[in-house]
């Protein structure tokens, strides 16, 4: 039991594992404006209100457990079991809130392989022709006909930040990560700009581990058309 508890805590921490540029002493330090936060999203799911009730009981509402970096979003106390073909399963997949119109499961490729699922790389909400799975909660079971994806790497920001960086919502930008013997350029991050989001990159556990994000000494967004010249947002001021 002790081991299971430890594993689950690790999973929770992975949901919000972050590297803030230039801050190696504590990833929990709040970033100042313009500072680049790179977060690893561990496997998780988003649920509709209807599915929350099916899985956790009539009238049930998600219980926020930990705030995420983006205002208004949280890791919930609730977890579900995700079951793939031939009854392969992953226990305790964290539910993120708030609820959404359509349920969605976001896995790293490593997770999908262990489940026996072939999942496409998709942007959140783009669920046409994606595989389904079965979700099991303490009060019931939901059979998702679609909605299992590997989330495509992306970067959130507000419109003002986008303007400062010279990009627009829907553009692609690259992320360069300097880490010991693992320095890597991740290309084609989708810019997701809106009125309120804070500057934050989302990559998954496979990507984060491959680039040794935990050991990163520098992270920076790099314009695609001029990769030699980092954009102004390097986390070292404006
Ligand atoms: Zn995101």
PDB file of C-alpha atoms and ligand atoms in Angstrom:
ATOM      1  CA  UNK A   1       0.000   0.000   0.000  1.00  0.00           C
ATOM      2  CA  UNK A   2       2.796   2.372   0.885  1.00  0.00           C
ATOM      3  CA  UNK A   3       4.310   1.910  -2.521  1.00  0.00           C
ATOM      4  CA  UNK A   4       0.999   2.575  -4.271  1.00  0.00           C
ATOM      5  CA  UNK A   5       0.565   5.792  -2.323  1.00  0.00           C
ATOM      6  CA  UNK A   6       4.044   6.892  -3.289  1.00  0.00           C
ATOM      7  CA  UNK A   7       3.415   6.182  -6.952  1.00  0.00           C
ATOM      8  CA  UNK A   8       0.206   8.145  -6.919  1.00  0.00           C
ATOM      9  CA  UNK A   9       1.861  11.140  -5.307  1.00  0.00           C
ATOM     10  CA  UNK A  10       4.531  11.057  -7.988  1.00  0.00           C
ATOM     11  CA  UNK A  11       1.810  11.047 -10.621  1.00  0.00           C
ATOM     12  CA  UNK A  12       0.177  14.070  -9.078  1.00  0.00           C
ATOM     13  CA  UNK A  13       3.453  15.926  -8.948  1.00  0.00           C
ATOM     14  CA  UNK A  14       4.127  15.080 -12.569  1.00  0.00           C
ATOM     15  CA  UNK A  15       0.900  16.762 -13.569  1.00  0.00           C
ATOM     16  CA  UNK A  16       2.391  20.050 -12.559  1.00  0.00           C
ATOM     17  CA  UNK A  17       6.109  19.396 -13.002  1.00  0.00           C
ATOM     18  CA  UNK A  18       7.487  22.656 -14.237  1.00  0.00           C
ATOM     19  CA  UNK A  19      10.720  24.263 -15.167  1.00  0.00           C
ATOM     20  CA  UNK A  20      10.846  27.993 -14.955  1.00  0.00           C
ATOM     21  CA  UNK A  21      13.625  29.580 -16.933  1.00  0.00           C
ATOM     22  CA  UNK A  22      16.484  30.739 -14.820  1.00  0.00           C
ATOM     23  CA  UNK A  23      14.994  29.391 -11.644  1.00  0.00           C
ATOM     24  CA  UNK A  24      16.543  26.121 -10.688  1.00  0.00           C
ATOM     25  CA  UNK A  25      16.107  26.310  -6.952  1.00  0.00           C
ATOM     26  CA  UNK A  26      12.366  25.789  -6.947  1.00  0.00           C
ATOM     27  CA  UNK A  27       9.926  25.070  -9.722  1.00  0.00           C
ATOM     28  CA  UNK A  28       7.160  26.277  -7.447  1.00  0.00           C
ATOM     29  CA  UNK A  29       8.329  29.872  -7.461  1.00  0.00           C
ATOM     30  CA  UNK A  30       5.835  32.057  -9.242  1.00  0.00           C
ATOM     31  CA  UNK A  31       7.087  33.270 -12.598  1.00  0.00           C
ATOM     32  CA  UNK A  32       7.272  36.961 -13.228  1.00  0.00           C
ATOM     33  CA  UNK A  33       5.582  38.396 -16.323  1.00  0.00           C
ATOM     34  CA  UNK A  34       7.274  37.333 -19.537  1.00  0.00           C
ATOM     35  CA  UNK A  35       9.049  34.427 -17.902  1.00  0.00           C
ATOM     36  CA  UNK A  36       8.748  31.124 -19.708  1.00  0.00           C
ATOM     37  CA  UNK A  37       7.247  28.248 -17.761  1.00  0.00           C
ATOM     38  CA  UNK A  38       7.569  24.785 -19.287  1.00  0.00           C
ATOM     39  CA  UNK A  39       5.207  22.245 -17.763  1.00  0.00           C
ATOM     40  CA  UNK A  40       4.979  18.525 -18.248  1.00  0.00           C
ATOM     41  CA  UNK A  41       1.438  17.267 -18.451  1.00  0.00           C
ATOM     42  CA  UNK A  42       1.272  13.714 -17.151  1.00  0.00           C
ATOM     43  CA  UNK A  43      -1.506  11.495 -18.459  1.00  0.00           C
ATOM     44  CA  UNK A  44      -4.865  12.852 -17.423  1.00  0.00           C
ATOM     45  CA  UNK A  45      -8.449  13.129 -18.499  1.00  0.00           C
ATOM     46  CA  UNK A  46     -11.089  15.792 -18.842  1.00  0.00           C
ATOM     47  CA  UNK A  47     -14.674  14.795 -18.158  1.00  0.00           C
ATOM     48  CA  UNK A  48     -18.097  16.086 -19.064  1.00  0.00           C
ATOM     49  CA  UNK A  49     -20.552  16.828 -16.242  1.00  0.00           C
ATOM     50  CA  UNK A  50     -22.573  13.807 -17.305  1.00  0.00           C
ATOM     51  CA  UNK A  51     -19.578  11.482 -17.124  1.00  0.00           C
ATOM     52  CA  UNK A  52     -18.562  12.843 -13.708  1.00  0.00           C
ATOM     53  CA  UNK A  53     -21.965  11.783 -12.412  1.00  0.00           C
ATOM     54  CA  UNK A  54     -21.825   8.387 -14.115  1.00  0.00           C
ATOM     55  CA  UNK A  55     -18.353   7.648 -12.756  1.00  0.00           C
ATOM     56  CA  UNK A  56     -18.603   9.181  -9.289  1.00  0.00           C
ATOM     57  CA  UNK A  57     -22.319   9.220  -8.498  1.00  0.00           C
ATOM     58  CA  UNK A  58     -25.421  11.306  -9.158  1.00  0.00           C
ATOM     59  CA  UNK A  59     -24.938  14.956  -8.266  1.00  0.00           C
ATOM     60  CA  UNK A  60     -21.173  14.548  -7.866  1.00  0.00           C
ATOM     61  CA  UNK A  61     -18.959  17.534  -8.603  1.00  0.00           C
ATOM     62  CA  UNK A  62     -15.181  17.441  -9.041  1.00  0.00           C
ATOM     63  CA  UNK A  63     -13.164  18.313  -5.939  1.00  0.00           C
ATOM     64  CA  UNK A  64     -10.210  20.628  -6.675  1.00  0.00           C
ATOM     65  CA  UNK A  65      -7.022  19.220  -5.158  1.00  0.00           C
ATOM     66  CA  UNK A  66      -4.300  21.404  -6.618  1.00  0.00           C
ATOM     67  CA  UNK A  67      -4.407  24.553  -8.704  1.00  0.00           C
ATOM     68  CA  UNK A  68      -2.657  24.395 -12.053  1.00  0.00           C
ATOM     69  CA  UNK A  69      -0.523  27.244 -13.348  1.00  0.00           C
ATOM     70  CA  UNK A  70      -3.310  28.532 -15.568  1.00  0.00           C
ATOM     71  CA  UNK A  71      -5.925  30.358 -13.517  1.00  0.00           C
ATOM     72  CA  UNK A  72      -9.155  28.453 -13.039  1.00  0.00           C
ATOM     73  CA  UNK A  73      -7.743  25.015 -13.855  1.00  0.00           C
ATOM     74  CA  UNK A  74      -7.015  22.346 -11.284  1.00  0.00           C
ATOM     75  CA  UNK A  75      -6.049  18.739 -10.690  1.00  0.00           C
ATOM     76  CA  UNK A  76      -9.039  17.101  -9.038  1.00  0.00           C
ATOM     77  CA  UNK A  77      -9.082  14.625  -6.184  1.00  0.00           C
ATOM     78  CA  UNK A  78     -10.849  12.224  -8.531  1.00  0.00           C
ATOM     79  CA  UNK A  79      -9.068   9.607 -10.613  1.00  0.00           C
ATOM     80  CA  UNK A  80     -10.403   7.046 -13.070  1.00  0.00           C
ATOM     81  CA  UNK A  81      -9.151   3.749 -14.399  1.00  0.00           C
ATOM     82  CA  UNK A  82      -8.549   3.833 -18.155  1.00  0.00           C
ATOM     83  CA  UNK A  83      -9.122   0.489 -19.842  1.00  0.00           C
ATOM     84  CA  UNK A  84      -7.972  -0.288 -23.373  1.00  0.00           C
ATOM     85  CA  UNK A  85      -8.431  -3.264 -25.647  1.00  0.00           C
ATOM     86  CA  UNK A  86      -7.854  -6.738 -24.204  1.00  0.00           C
ATOM     87  CA  UNK A  87      -8.472  -5.328 -20.737  1.00  0.00           C
ATOM     88  CA  UNK A  88      -5.136  -3.618 -20.443  1.00  0.00           C
ATOM     89  CA  UNK A  89      -5.508  -0.732 -18.044  1.00  0.00           C
ATOM     90  CA  UNK A  90      -3.915   2.212 -16.337  1.00  0.00           C
ATOM     91  CA  UNK A  91      -5.115   2.805 -12.814  1.00  0.00           C
ATOM     92  CA  UNK A  92      -5.628   6.204 -11.250  1.00  0.00           C
ATOM     93  CA  UNK A  93      -5.520   8.581 -14.170  1.00  0.00           C
ATOM     94  CA  UNK A  94      -5.971  12.063 -12.745  1.00  0.00           C
ATOM     95  CA  UNK A  95      -9.042  14.078 -13.680  1.00  0.00           C
ATOM     96  CA  UNK A  96      -8.393  17.743 -14.447  1.00  0.00           C
ATOM     97  CA  UNK A  97     -11.052  20.372 -13.962  1.00  0.00           C
ATOM     98  CA  UNK A  98     -13.198  22.167 -14.728  1.00  0.00           C
ATOM     99  CA  UNK A  99     -15.455  19.866 -16.704  1.00  0.00           C
ATOM    100  CA  UNK A 100     -15.763  20.165 -20.477  1.00  0.00           C
ATOM    101  CA  UNK A 101     -18.495  19.547 -23.039  1.00  0.00           C
ATOM    102  CA  UNK A 102     -16.773  16.335 -24.171  1.00  0.00           C
ATOM    103  CA  UNK A 103     -14.613  13.915 -22.233  1.00  0.00           C
ATOM    104  CA  UNK A 104     -11.038  13.459 -23.412  1.00  0.00           C
ATOM    105  CA  UNK A 105      -8.101  11.306 -22.312  1.00  0.00           C
ATOM    106  CA  UNK A 106      -4.557  12.617 -22.870  1.00  0.00           C
ATOM    107  CA  UNK A 107      -1.796  10.022 -22.823  1.00  0.00           C
ATOM    108  CA  UNK A 108       1.880   9.955 -23.681  1.00  0.00           C
ATOM    109  CA  UNK A 109       2.769   7.456 -26.404  1.00  0.00           C
ATOM    110  CA  UNK A 110       4.363   5.243 -23.752  1.00  0.00           C
ATOM    111  CA  UNK A 111       1.040   5.099 -21.914  1.00  0.00           C
ATOM    112  CA  UNK A 112      -0.883   4.379 -25.109  1.00  0.00           C
ATOM    113  CA  UNK A 113       1.470   1.559 -26.045  1.00  0.00           C
ATOM    114  CA  UNK A 114       1.077  -0.019 -22.631  1.00  0.00           C
ATOM    115  CA  UNK A 115      -2.700   0.201 -23.071  1.00  0.00           C
ATOM    116  CA  UNK A 116      -2.561  -1.347 -26.535  1.00  0.00           C
ATOM    117  CA  UNK A 117      -3.963   1.760 -28.182  1.00  0.00           C
ATOM    118  CA  UNK A 118      -2.761   3.579 -31.261  1.00  0.00           C
ATOM    119  CA  UNK A 119      -3.437   7.219 -30.565  1.00  0.00           C
ATOM    120  CA  UNK A 120      -2.970  10.185 -32.878  1.00  0.00           C
ATOM    121  CA  UNK A 121      -1.232  13.417 -31.950  1.00  0.00           C
ATOM    122  CA  UNK A 122      -3.996  15.974 -31.711  1.00  0.00           C
ATOM    123  CA  UNK A 123      -4.679  19.372 -30.330  1.00  0.00           C
ATOM    124  CA  UNK A 124      -7.055  19.397 -27.402  1.00  0.00           C
ATOM    125  CA  UNK A 125     -10.676  19.137 -28.491  1.00  0.00           C
ATOM    126  CA  UNK A 126      -9.882  17.842 -31.993  1.00  0.00           C
ATOM    127  CA  UNK A 127     -11.302  14.394 -31.422  1.00  0.00           C
ATOM    128  CA  UNK A 128     -12.664  13.290 -34.802  1.00  0.00           C
ATOM    129  CA  UNK A 129     -11.599   9.728 -35.617  1.00  0.00           C
ATOM    130  CA  UNK A 130      -9.697   9.196 -32.391  1.00  0.00           C
ATOM    131  CA  UNK A 131      -9.880   5.883 -30.532  1.00  0.00           C
ATOM    132  CA  UNK A 132     -12.075   5.387 -27.515  1.00  0.00           C
ATOM    133  CA  UNK A 133     -11.577   3.534 -24.267  1.00  0.00           C
ATOM    134  CA  UNK A 134     -13.460   2.549 -21.147  1.00  0.00           C
ATOM    135  CA  UNK A 135     -13.341   4.702 -18.024  1.00  0.00           C
ATOM    136  CA  UNK A 136     -14.055   3.099 -14.667  1.00  0.00           C
ATOM    137  CA  UNK A 137     -14.918   5.094 -11.573  1.00  0.00           C
ATOM    138  CA  UNK A 138     -16.142   4.142  -8.118  1.00  0.00           C
ATOM    139  CA  UNK A 139     -19.788   4.541  -9.100  1.00  0.00           C
ATOM    140  CA  UNK A 140     -19.898   3.456 -12.721  1.00  0.00           C
ATOM    141  CA  UNK A 141     -18.397   2.908 -16.115  1.00  0.00           C
ATOM    142  CA  UNK A 142     -18.273   5.109 -19.212  1.00  0.00           C
ATOM    143  CA  UNK A 143     -17.518   3.771 -22.656  1.00  0.00           C
ATOM    144  CA  UNK A 144     -15.918   6.553 -24.663  1.00  0.00           C
ATOM    145  CA  UNK A 145     -16.412   6.079 -28.375  1.00  0.00           C
ATOM    146  CA  UNK A 146     -13.634   8.541 -29.064  1.00  0.00           C
ATOM    147  CA  UNK A 147     -11.397  10.991 -27.244  1.00  0.00           C
ATOM    148  CA  UNK A 148      -8.048   9.324 -26.518  1.00  0.00           C
ATOM    149  CA  UNK A 149      -5.180  11.421 -27.854  1.00  0.00           C
ATOM    150  CA  UNK A 150      -1.580  12.280 -27.374  1.00  0.00           C
ATOM    151  CA  UNK A 151      -1.802  16.031 -26.860  1.00  0.00           C
ATOM    152  CA  UNK A 152       0.289  18.007 -29.319  1.00  0.00           C
ATOM    153  CA  UNK A 153       2.909  20.261 -27.767  1.00  0.00           C
ATOM    154  CA  UNK A 154       1.696  23.828 -27.434  1.00  0.00           C
ATOM    155  CA  UNK A 155       2.263  27.119 -25.673  1.00  0.00           C
ATOM    156  CA  UNK A 156      -0.373  29.192 -23.903  1.00  0.00           C
ATOM    157  CA  UNK A 157      -0.141  32.961 -23.722  1.00  0.00           C
ATOM    158  CA  UNK A 158      -2.263  36.076 -23.593  1.00  0.00           C
ATOM    159  CA  UNK A 159      -2.749  38.314 -26.620  1.00  0.00           C
ATOM    160  CA  UNK A 160      -0.374  40.930 -25.246  1.00  0.00           C
ATOM    161  CA  UNK A 161       2.367  38.321 -24.829  1.00  0.00           C
ATOM    162  CA  UNK A 162       1.735  37.043 -28.363  1.00  0.00           C
ATOM    163  CA  UNK A 163       2.145  40.532 -29.714  1.00  0.00           C
ATOM    164  CA  UNK A 164       5.345  40.998 -27.762  1.00  0.00           C
ATOM    165  CA  UNK A 165       6.683  37.726 -29.165  1.00  0.00           C
ATOM    166  CA  UNK A 166       5.555  38.570 -32.679  1.00  0.00           C
ATOM    167  CA  UNK A 167       3.234  35.612 -33.026  1.00  0.00           C
ATOM    168  CA  UNK A 168      -0.503  35.090 -33.347  1.00  0.00           C
ATOM    169  CA  UNK A 169      -2.936  32.493 -32.138  1.00  0.00           C
ATOM    170  CA  UNK A 170      -2.518  29.403 -34.341  1.00  0.00           C
ATOM    171  CA  UNK A 171       1.110  30.100 -35.299  1.00  0.00           C
ATOM    172  CA  UNK A 172       3.841  27.546 -34.719  1.00  0.00           C
ATOM    173  CA  UNK A 173       6.962  28.246 -32.696  1.00  0.00           C
ATOM    174  CA  UNK A 174       9.926  26.165 -31.515  1.00  0.00           C
ATOM    175  CA  UNK A 175      11.147  25.442 -28.016  1.00  0.00           C
ATOM    176  CA  UNK A 176      14.828  25.035 -27.296  1.00  0.00           C
ATOM    177  CA  UNK A 177      15.821  23.248 -24.110  1.00  0.00           C
ATOM    178  CA  UNK A 178      19.391  23.287 -22.847  1.00  0.00           C
ATOM    179  CA  UNK A 179      20.117  20.381 -20.555  1.00  0.00           C
ATOM    180  CA  UNK A 180      23.212  18.279 -19.872  1.00  0.00           C
ATOM    181  CA  UNK A 181      23.913  16.108 -22.943  1.00  0.00           C
ATOM    182  CA  UNK A 182      20.252  16.451 -23.976  1.00  0.00           C
ATOM    183  CA  UNK A 183      19.976  19.903 -25.547  1.00  0.00           C
ATOM    184  CA  UNK A 184      17.041  19.672 -27.912  1.00  0.00           C
ATOM    185  CA  UNK A 185      14.926  21.762 -30.243  1.00  0.00           C
ATOM    186  CA  UNK A 186      11.270  20.817 -30.109  1.00  0.00           C
ATOM    187  CA  UNK A 187       9.584  22.190 -33.197  1.00  0.00           C
ATOM    188  CA  UNK A 188       6.028  23.125 -34.064  1.00  0.00           C
ATOM    189  CA  UNK A 189       4.501  24.153 -30.771  1.00  0.00           C
ATOM    190  CA  UNK A 190       1.053  25.543 -31.471  1.00  0.00           C
ATOM    191  CA  UNK A 191       0.563  29.052 -30.120  1.00  0.00           C
ATOM    192  CA  UNK A 192      -2.689  29.158 -28.176  1.00  0.00           C
ATOM    193  CA  UNK A 193      -3.293  32.796 -27.418  1.00  0.00           C
ATOM    194  CA  UNK A 194      -6.344  34.182 -25.657  1.00  0.00           C
ATOM    195  CA  UNK A 195      -7.241  37.109 -23.440  1.00  0.00           C
ATOM    196  CA  UNK A 196      -6.216  35.635 -20.110  1.00  0.00           C
ATOM    197  CA  UNK A 197      -3.705  32.750 -20.359  1.00  0.00           C
ATOM    198  CA  UNK A 198      -0.285  32.970 -18.755  1.00  0.00           C
ATOM    199  CA  UNK A 199       2.833  32.144 -20.759  1.00  0.00           C
ATOM    200  CA  UNK A 200       3.296  28.386 -20.381  1.00  0.00           C
ATOM    201  CA  UNK A 201       4.500  25.537 -22.586  1.00  0.00           C
ATOM    202  CA  UNK A 202       2.802  22.151 -22.270  1.00  0.00           C
ATOM    203  CA  UNK A 203       4.691  19.014 -23.274  1.00  0.00           C
ATOM    204  CA  UNK A 204       4.026  15.452 -22.195  1.00  0.00           C
ATOM    205  CA  UNK A 205       6.044  13.062 -20.049  1.00  0.00           C
ATOM    206  CA  UNK A 206       7.724  11.373 -23.007  1.00  0.00           C
ATOM    207  CA  UNK A 207       8.920  14.717 -24.318  1.00  0.00           C
ATOM    208  CA  UNK A 208       9.893  16.036 -20.911  1.00  0.00           C
ATOM    209  CA  UNK A 209      11.945  12.949 -20.114  1.00  0.00           C
ATOM    210  CA  UNK A 210      13.574  12.848 -23.552  1.00  0.00           C
ATOM    211  CA  UNK A 211      14.863  16.396 -23.218  1.00  0.00           C
ATOM    212  CA  UNK A 212      15.748  15.969 -19.522  1.00  0.00           C
ATOM    213  CA  UNK A 213      13.571  18.911 -18.594  1.00  0.00           C
ATOM    214  CA  UNK A 214      14.249  18.393 -14.887  1.00  0.00           C
ATOM    215  CA  UNK A 215      17.907  19.148 -15.564  1.00  0.00           C
ATOM    216  CA  UNK A 216      17.311  22.018 -17.970  1.00  0.00           C
ATOM    217  CA  UNK A 217      19.512  25.049 -17.498  1.00  0.00           C
ATOM    218  CA  UNK A 218      17.731  27.183 -20.083  1.00  0.00           C
ATOM    219  CA  UNK A 219      14.483  27.086 -21.998  1.00  0.00           C
ATOM    220  CA  UNK A 220      13.556  29.525 -24.728  1.00  0.00           C
ATOM    221  CA  UNK A 221      11.020  30.003 -27.477  1.00  0.00           C
ATOM    222  CA  UNK A 222      12.615  30.337 -30.899  1.00  0.00           C
ATOM    223  CA  UNK A 223      10.907  31.728 -33.959  1.00  0.00           C
ATOM    224  CA  UNK A 224      10.760  29.195 -36.760  1.00  0.00           C
ATOM    225  CA  UNK A 225      11.880  31.519 -39.528  1.00  0.00           C
ATOM    226  CA  UNK A 226      14.959  32.701 -37.645  1.00  0.00           C
ATOM    227  CA  UNK A 227      16.067  29.873 -35.468  1.00  0.00           C
ATOM    228  CA  UNK A 228      19.476  31.320 -34.841  1.00  0.00           C
ATOM    229  CA  UNK A 229      17.937  34.290 -33.123  1.00  0.00           C
ATOM    230  CA  UNK A 230      15.900  33.538 -29.998  1.00  0.00           C
ATOM    231  CA  UNK A 231      12.823  35.639 -29.571  1.00  0.00           C
ATOM    232  CA  UNK A 232      12.814  38.172 -26.805  1.00  0.00           C
ATOM    233  CA  UNK A 233      11.195  35.798 -24.358  1.00  0.00           C
ATOM    234  CA  UNK A 234      14.004  33.852 -22.780  1.00  0.00           C
ATOM    235  CA  UNK A 235      12.938  34.211 -19.218  1.00  0.00           C
ATOM    236  CA  UNK A 236      15.747  36.585 -18.468  1.00  0.00           C
ATOM    237  CA  UNK A 237      13.679  39.717 -18.634  1.00  0.00           C
ATOM    238  CA  UNK A 238      12.011  41.498 -21.478  1.00  0.00           C
TER     239      UNK A 238
HETATM  240 ZN1  LIG B   1      -2.141  23.305 -22.448  1.00  0.00          ZN
END
